[in-house]
Amino acid sequence: MNLSSKGDYATRVLLELSMNQWPHALSVHQLADRTGISPKYLEQIMLRLRAADVVRSRRGVQGGYELARGPDQLTVGEVVRLMDGPLAPSPCASRSAHVPCPLYRCPTEESCVLRGLWLEVRDAISGVLDRTTFAELAERQRAARAQARLMYCI
Amino acid sequence: MNLSSKGDYATRVLLELSMNQWPHALSVHQLADRTGISPKYLEQIMLRLRAADVVRSRRGVQGGYELARGPDQLTVGEVVRLMDGPLAPSPCASRSAHVPCPLYRCPTEESCVLRGLWLEVRDAISGVLDRTTFAELAERQRAARAQARLMYCI
DNA sequence: CTAATCCCTATCAGTTAGCTAGGGATTATC
DNA sequence: GATAATCCCTAGCTAACTGATAGGGATTAG
């Protein structure tokens, strides 16, 4: 049930972009510095995010990436699906990319209790990721930082 | 977020064992026939389930595997963790096998909002899998089969 | 013009997934 | 006590995937 490093890194970078006043571009170099991700690897991730219209780019000096929409219009679920595929633990339980079970002894999908369970899991994951936007995450991060600053001053 | 085939197959086989009156042993051969899984591959899965005290075995003619406890004492969560590792999408959010984040630019764990989100996901998955026992699944399957039989008779 | 940046594709080493194979140990049955 | 069915254990193998690294072209602000 592990997230890949691509999904992990993409969410980190998008949170970083969401923390800035939108729209405001950051270069791959800057993003890599802030997150500790290998720049060339991050570049590929950004290209995929751009192809999916999650971010948009400006080339040349002073170029970089910025969110293609407001962070309140971007959910973590969308990003994770983009980088890691469907949320469901089994292809037969995916709503976005359904693939039937290959085992010939599997019961019909409607009557398969395991598929029913994987659907429950899928819905549970989606319940968290599809309702969490990057605006929400950025808000939480600001709150956490304010909290930390407070702790430090006392 | 995909389940491996080991996790998939293990749950299928354990559901099969749970459908029988416990305790009642089935051989790998029988289990493979009923599920359509490759017998030699299934053998390895059964060995792991045995090492974890989920099933117990009898060797020799008329031997086989049976549940080591009643199906009401075995959750899907335990089995999935056994075959596929922690439920959490990120090692830093695992409660059963916590591993800190390797990125040096990651904030402290307490303040990391992404970790907070992965914890939410972990809890959502665990909420489904740790409360579902194989007794429950077997019950559902019996109900589904009764339903199907009814449909057929009409 | 130049340096910074995005864009694109190829490559590559290591790991993992999903099996397959073979042979030893045990045991019910005849 | 021979036989056949079964579990037990370890090794190996191929294809795909992961997580990068590399290099060079296109674009653009200054």
mmCIF file of N, CA, C and O (backbone and C1' of nucleotides) in Angstrom, chain C:
data_model
loop_
_atom_site.group_PDB
_atom_site.id
_atom_site.type_symbol
_atom_site.label_atom_id
_atom_site.label_comp_id
_atom_site.label_asym_id
_atom_site.label_seq_id
_atom_site.Cartn_x
_atom_site.Cartn_y
_atom_site.Cartn_z
ATOM 1 P P DC C 1 25.477 36.604 -31.643
ATOM 2 O "O5'" DC C 1 26.094 36.490 -30.183
ATOM 3 C "C5'" DC C 1 26.801 37.652 -29.705
ATOM 4 C "C4'" DC C 1 27.018 37.521 -28.221
ATOM 5 C "C3'" DC C 1 27.195 36.103 -27.716
ATOM 6 O "O3'" DC C 1 28.121 36.179 -26.626
ATOM 7 C "C1'" DC C 1 25.257 37.020 -26.728
ATOM 8 P P DT C 2 28.810 34.830 -26.077
ATOM 9 O "O5'" DT C 2 28.023 34.675 -24.699
ATOM 10 C "C5'" DT C 2 27.915 35.808 -23.835
ATOM 11 C "C4'" DT C 2 27.046 35.439 -22.650
ATOM 12 C "C3'" DT C 2 27.131 33.973 -22.231
ATOM 13 O "O3'" DT C 2 27.071 33.945 -20.824
ATOM 14 C "C1'" DT C 2 24.888 34.513 -22.646
ATOM 15 P P DA C 3 27.954 32.838 -20.026
ATOM 16 O "O5'" DA C 3 27.038 32.624 -18.745
ATOM 17 C "C5'" DA C 3 26.398 33.755 -18.158
ATOM 18 C "C4'" DA C 3 24.982 33.398 -17.788
ATOM 19 C "C3'" DA C 3 24.840 32.029 -17.114
ATOM 20 O "O3'" DA C 3 24.020 32.203 -15.988
ATOM 21 C "C1'" DA C 3 23.318 32.197 -18.910
ATOM 22 P P DA C 4 23.993 31.062 -14.872
ATOM 23 O "O5'" DA C 4 22.405 30.820 -14.771
ATOM 24 C "C5'" DA C 4 21.559 31.956 -14.644
ATOM 25 C "C4'" DA C 4 20.195 31.615 -15.153
ATOM 26 C "C3'" DA C 4 19.580 30.355 -14.532
ATOM 27 O "O3'" DA C 4 18.276 30.710 -14.094
ATOM 28 C "C1'" DA C 4 19.422 30.276 -16.898
ATOM 29 P P DT C 5 17.604 29.979 -12.926
ATOM 30 O "O5'" DT C 5 16.784 28.857 -13.697
ATOM 31 C "C5'" DT C 5 15.522 29.198 -14.180
ATOM 32 C "C4'" DT C 5 15.228 28.513 -15.487
ATOM 33 C "C3'" DT C 5 14.810 27.061 -15.398
ATOM 34 O "O3'" DT C 5 13.517 26.945 -14.890
ATOM 35 C "C1'" DT C 5 15.831 27.711 -17.490
ATOM 36 P P DC C 6 12.943 25.413 -14.612
ATOM 37 O "O5'" DC C 6 12.230 25.054 -15.984
ATOM 38 C "C5'" DC C 6 11.251 25.922 -16.515
ATOM 39 C "C4'" DC C 6 11.018 25.590 -17.986
ATOM 40 C "C3'" DC C 6 10.356 24.243 -18.228
ATOM 41 O "O3'" DC C 6 9.428 24.379 -19.295
ATOM 42 C "C1'" DC C 6 12.419 24.315 -19.359
ATOM 43 P P DC C 7 8.522 23.099 -19.731
ATOM 44 O "O5'" DC C 7 9.447 22.331 -20.769
ATOM 45 C "C5'" DC C 7 9.384 22.705 -22.152
ATOM 46 C "C4'" DC C 7 10.122 21.673 -22.988
ATOM 47 C "C3'" DC C 7 9.540 20.263 -22.901
ATOM 48 O "O3'" DC C 7 9.158 19.879 -24.213
ATOM 49 C "C1'" DC C 7 11.900 20.218 -22.670
ATOM 50 P P DC C 8 8.156 18.673 -24.433
ATOM 51 O "O5'" DC C 8 9.153 17.466 -24.670
ATOM 52 C "C5'" DC C 8 10.050 17.537 -25.781
ATOM 53 C "C4'" DC C 8 11.115 16.484 -25.627
ATOM 54 C "C3'" DC C 8 10.582 15.095 -25.278
ATOM 55 O "O3'" DC C 8 10.554 14.349 -26.485
ATOM 56 C "C1'" DC C 8 12.682 15.616 -24.251
ATOM 57 P P DT C 9 9.962 12.851 -26.536
ATOM 58 O "O5'" DT C 9 11.267 11.961 -26.485
ATOM 59 C "C5'" DT C 9 12.450 12.417 -27.127
ATOM 60 C "C4'" DT C 9 13.627 11.597 -26.664
ATOM 61 C "C3'" DT C 9 13.286 10.145 -26.319
ATOM 62 O "O3'" DT C 9 14.123 9.319 -27.106
ATOM 63 C "C1'" DT C 9 14.598 11.121 -24.609
ATOM 64 P P DA C 10 13.991 7.712 -27.118
ATOM 65 O "O5'" DA C 10 15.443 7.268 -26.640
ATOM 66 C "C5'" DA C 10 16.543 8.153 -26.789
ATOM 67 C "C4'" DA C 10 17.656 7.765 -25.833
ATOM 68 C "C3'" DA C 10 17.683 6.274 -25.484
ATOM 69 O "O3'" DA C 10 19.003 5.805 -25.660
ATOM 70 C "C1'" DA C 10 17.715 7.583 -23.517
ATOM 71 P P DT C 11 19.337 4.231 -25.604
ATOM 72 O "O5'" DT C 11 20.084 4.110 -24.203
ATOM 73 C "C5'" DT C 11 20.979 5.141 -23.793
ATOM 74 C "C4'" DT C 11 21.288 4.972 -22.318
ATOM 75 C "C3'" DT C 11 21.363 3.502 -21.887
ATOM 76 O "O3'" DT C 11 22.600 3.307 -21.243
ATOM 77 C "C1'" DT C 11 20.049 4.768 -20.384
ATOM 78 P P DC C 12 23.188 1.804 -21.019
ATOM 79 O "O5'" DC C 12 23.772 1.952 -19.545
ATOM 80 C "C5'" DC C 12 23.464 3.109 -18.761
ATOM 81 C "C4'" DC C 12 23.125 2.682 -17.354
ATOM 82 C "C3'" DC C 12 23.062 1.157 -17.175
ATOM 83 O "O3'" DC C 12 23.649 0.832 -15.925
ATOM 84 C "C1'" DC C 12 21.074 2.131 -16.420
ATOM 85 P P DA C 13 24.607 -0.449 -15.794
ATOM 86 O "O5'" DA C 13 24.720 -0.614 -14.211
ATOM 87 C "C5'" DA C 13 24.838 0.557 -13.410
ATOM 88 C "C4'" DA C 13 23.969 0.415 -12.189
ATOM 89 C "C3'" DA C 13 23.992 -0.981 -11.558
ATOM 90 O "O3'" DA C 13 24.107 -0.803 -10.161
ATOM 91 C "C1'" DA C 13 21.756 -0.356 -12.043
ATOM 92 P P DG C 14 24.426 -2.092 -9.233
ATOM 93 O "O5'" DG C 14 23.079 -2.239 -8.416
ATOM 94 C "C5'" DG C 14 22.551 -1.094 -7.748
ATOM 95 C "C4'" DG C 14 21.123 -1.372 -7.375
ATOM 96 C "C3'" DG C 14 20.923 -2.743 -6.717
ATOM 97 O "O3'" DG C 14 20.410 -2.506 -5.408
ATOM 98 C "C1'" DG C 14 19.305 -2.370 -8.451
ATOM 99 P P DT C 15 20.034 -3.765 -4.479
ATOM 100 O "O5'" DT C 15 18.465 -3.850 -4.726
ATOM 101 C "C5'" DT C 15 17.697 -2.641 -4.681
ATOM 102 C "C4'" DT C 15 16.257 -2.945 -5.034
ATOM 103 C "C3'" DT C 15 15.697 -4.167 -4.287
ATOM 104 O "O3'" DT C 15 14.576 -3.712 -3.553
ATOM 105 C "C1'" DT C 15 15.193 -4.247 -6.631
ATOM 106 P P DT C 16 13.837 -4.739 -2.563
ATOM 107 O "O5'" DT C 16 12.608 -5.189 -3.472
ATOM 108 C "C5'" DT C 16 11.838 -4.176 -4.113
ATOM 109 C "C4'" DT C 16 10.870 -4.836 -5.074
ATOM 110 C "C3'" DT C 16 10.145 -6.044 -4.475
ATOM 111 O "O3'" DT C 16 8.768 -5.762 -4.542
ATOM 112 C "C1'" DT C 16 10.979 -6.515 -6.656
ATOM 113 P P DA C 17 7.739 -6.871 -4.050
ATOM 114 O "O5'" DA C 17 7.170 -7.446 -5.422
ATOM 115 C "C5'" DA C 17 7.122 -6.612 -6.573
ATOM 116 C "C4'" DA C 17 6.348 -7.324 -7.656
ATOM 117 C "C3'" DA C 17 5.360 -8.364 -7.158
ATOM 118 O "O3'" DA C 17 4.299 -8.410 -8.089
ATOM 119 C "C1'" DA C 17 7.155 -9.441 -8.302
ATOM 120 P P DG C 18 3.072 -9.344 -7.753
ATOM 121 O "O5'" DG C 18 3.429 -10.656 -8.565
ATOM 122 C "C5'" DG C 18 3.575 -10.562 -9.986
ATOM 123 C "C4'" DG C 18 4.047 -11.892 -10.503
ATOM 124 C "C3'" DG C 18 3.276 -13.097 -9.937
ATOM 125 O "O3'" DG C 18 2.968 -13.968 -11.005
ATOM 126 C "C1'" DG C 18 5.560 -13.434 -9.696
ATOM 127 P P DC C 19 1.787 -15.000 -10.805
ATOM 128 O "O5'" DC C 19 2.498 -16.089 -9.969
ATOM 129 C "C5'" DC C 19 2.875 -17.273 -10.508
ATOM 130 C "C4'" DC C 19 4.241 -17.317 -11.171
ATOM 131 C "C3'" DC C 19 4.652 -18.756 -11.358
ATOM 132 O "O3'" DC C 19 4.400 -19.144 -12.707
ATOM 133 C "C1'" DC C 19 6.466 -17.390 -10.595
ATOM 134 P P DT C 20 4.201 -20.706 -12.954
ATOM 135 O "O5'" DT C 20 5.683 -21.302 -12.884
ATOM 136 C "C5'" DT C 20 6.675 -20.818 -13.769
ATOM 137 C "C4'" DT C 20 7.960 -21.608 -13.553
ATOM 138 C "C3'" DT C 20 7.741 -23.117 -13.413
ATOM 139 O "O3'" DT C 20 8.639 -23.758 -14.322
ATOM 140 C "C1'" DT C 20 9.017 -22.299 -11.593
ATOM 141 P P DA C 21 8.682 -25.332 -14.433
ATOM 142 O "O5'" DA C 21 9.776 -25.727 -13.344
ATOM 143 C "C5'" DA C 21 10.950 -24.952 -13.220
ATOM 144 C "C4'" DA C 21 11.972 -25.711 -12.390
ATOM 145 C "C3'" DA C 21 11.646 -27.198 -12.247
ATOM 146 O "O3'" DA C 21 12.832 -27.915 -12.508
ATOM 147 C "C1'" DA C 21 11.877 -26.189 -10.092
ATOM 148 P P DG C 22 12.825 -29.522 -12.573
ATOM 149 O "O5'" DG C 22 13.496 -29.911 -11.184
ATOM 150 C "C5'" DG C 22 14.663 -29.210 -10.768
ATOM 151 C "C4'" DG C 22 15.054 -29.682 -9.382
ATOM 152 C "C3'" DG C 22 14.736 -31.156 -9.130
ATOM 153 O "O3'" DG C 22 15.800 -31.726 -8.389
ATOM 154 C "C1'" DG C 22 13.706 -29.830 -7.484
ATOM 155 P P DG C 23 16.037 -33.341 -8.420
ATOM 156 O "O5'" DG C 23 16.463 -33.629 -6.919
ATOM 157 C "C5'" DG C 23 17.114 -32.617 -6.154
ATOM 158 C "C4'" DG C 23 16.549 -32.597 -4.760
ATOM 159 C "C3'" DG C 23 16.229 -33.999 -4.193
ATOM 160 O "O3'" DG C 23 16.748 -34.065 -2.886
ATOM 161 C "C1'" DG C 23 14.447 -32.558 -3.851
ATOM 162 P P DG C 24 17.136 -35.502 -2.280
ATOM 163 O "O5'" DG C 24 16.788 -35.267 -0.741
ATOM 164 C "C5'" DG C 24 17.294 -34.112 -0.067
ATOM 165 C "C4'" DG C 24 16.363 -33.739 1.061
ATOM 166 C "C3'" DG C 24 16.001 -34.915 1.969
ATOM 167 O "O3'" DG C 24 16.187 -34.527 3.330
ATOM 168 C "C1'" DG C 24 14.032 -33.820 1.204
ATOM 169 P P DA C 25 15.926 -35.634 4.485
ATOM 170 O "O5'" DA C 25 14.457 -35.263 4.972
ATOM 171 C "C5'" DA C 25 14.245 -34.045 5.693
ATOM 172 C "C4'" DA C 25 12.837 -34.053 6.240
ATOM 173 C "C3'" DA C 25 12.503 -35.270 7.109
ATOM 174 O "O3'" DA C 25 11.784 -34.795 8.230
ATOM 175 C "C1'" DA C 25 10.953 -35.124 5.314
ATOM 176 P P DT C 26 11.317 -35.823 9.378
ATOM 177 O "O5'" DT C 26 9.804 -36.084 8.957
ATOM 178 C "C5'" DT C 26 8.875 -35.009 9.043
ATOM 179 C "C4'" DT C 26 7.529 -35.483 8.539
ATOM 180 C "C3'" DT C 26 6.933 -36.657 9.322
ATOM 181 O "O3'" DT C 26 5.703 -36.193 9.831
ATOM 182 C "C1'" DT C 26 6.709 -36.978 6.996
ATOM 183 P P DT C 27 4.986 -36.987 11.036
ATOM 184 O "O5'" DT C 27 3.892 -37.828 10.228
ATOM 185 C "C5'" DT C 27 2.916 -37.125 9.482
ATOM 186 C "C4'" DT C 27 2.156 -38.078 8.583
ATOM 187 C "C3'" DT C 27 1.685 -39.369 9.278
ATOM 188 O "O3'" DT C 27 0.343 -39.549 8.953
ATOM 189 C "C1'" DT C 27 2.684 -39.863 7.226
ATOM 190 P P DA C 28 -0.675 -40.081 10.083
ATOM 191 O "O5'" DA C 28 -1.850 -40.658 9.159
ATOM 192 C "C5'" DA C 28 -2.428 -39.803 8.185
ATOM 193 C "C4'" DA C 28 -2.952 -40.616 7.020
ATOM 194 C "C3'" DA C 28 -3.760 -41.854 7.391
ATOM 195 O "O3'" DA C 28 -4.865 -41.904 6.503
ATOM 196 C "C1'" DA C 28 -1.867 -42.495 6.087
ATOM 197 P P DT C 29 -5.958 -43.017 6.646
ATOM 198 O "O5'" DT C 29 -5.451 -44.097 5.595
ATOM 199 C "C5'" DT C 29 -5.164 -43.686 4.254
ATOM 200 C "C4'" DT C 29 -4.654 -44.870 3.453
ATOM 201 C "C3'" DT C 29 -5.331 -46.201 3.803
ATOM 202 O "O3'" DT C 29 -5.748 -46.827 2.592
ATOM 203 C "C1'" DT C 29 -2.993 -46.452 3.802
ATOM 204 P P DC C 30 -6.810 -48.012 2.634
ATOM 205 O "O5'" DC C 30 -6.099 -49.156 1.782
ATOM 206 C "C5'" DC C 30 -5.291 -48.804 0.636
ATOM 207 C "C4'" DC C 30 -4.231 -49.885 0.438
ATOM 208 C "C3'" DC C 30 -4.711 -51.291 0.773
ATOM 209 O "O3'" DC C 30 -4.850 -52.055 -0.407
ATOM 210 C "C1'" DC C 30 -2.545 -50.844 1.726
#
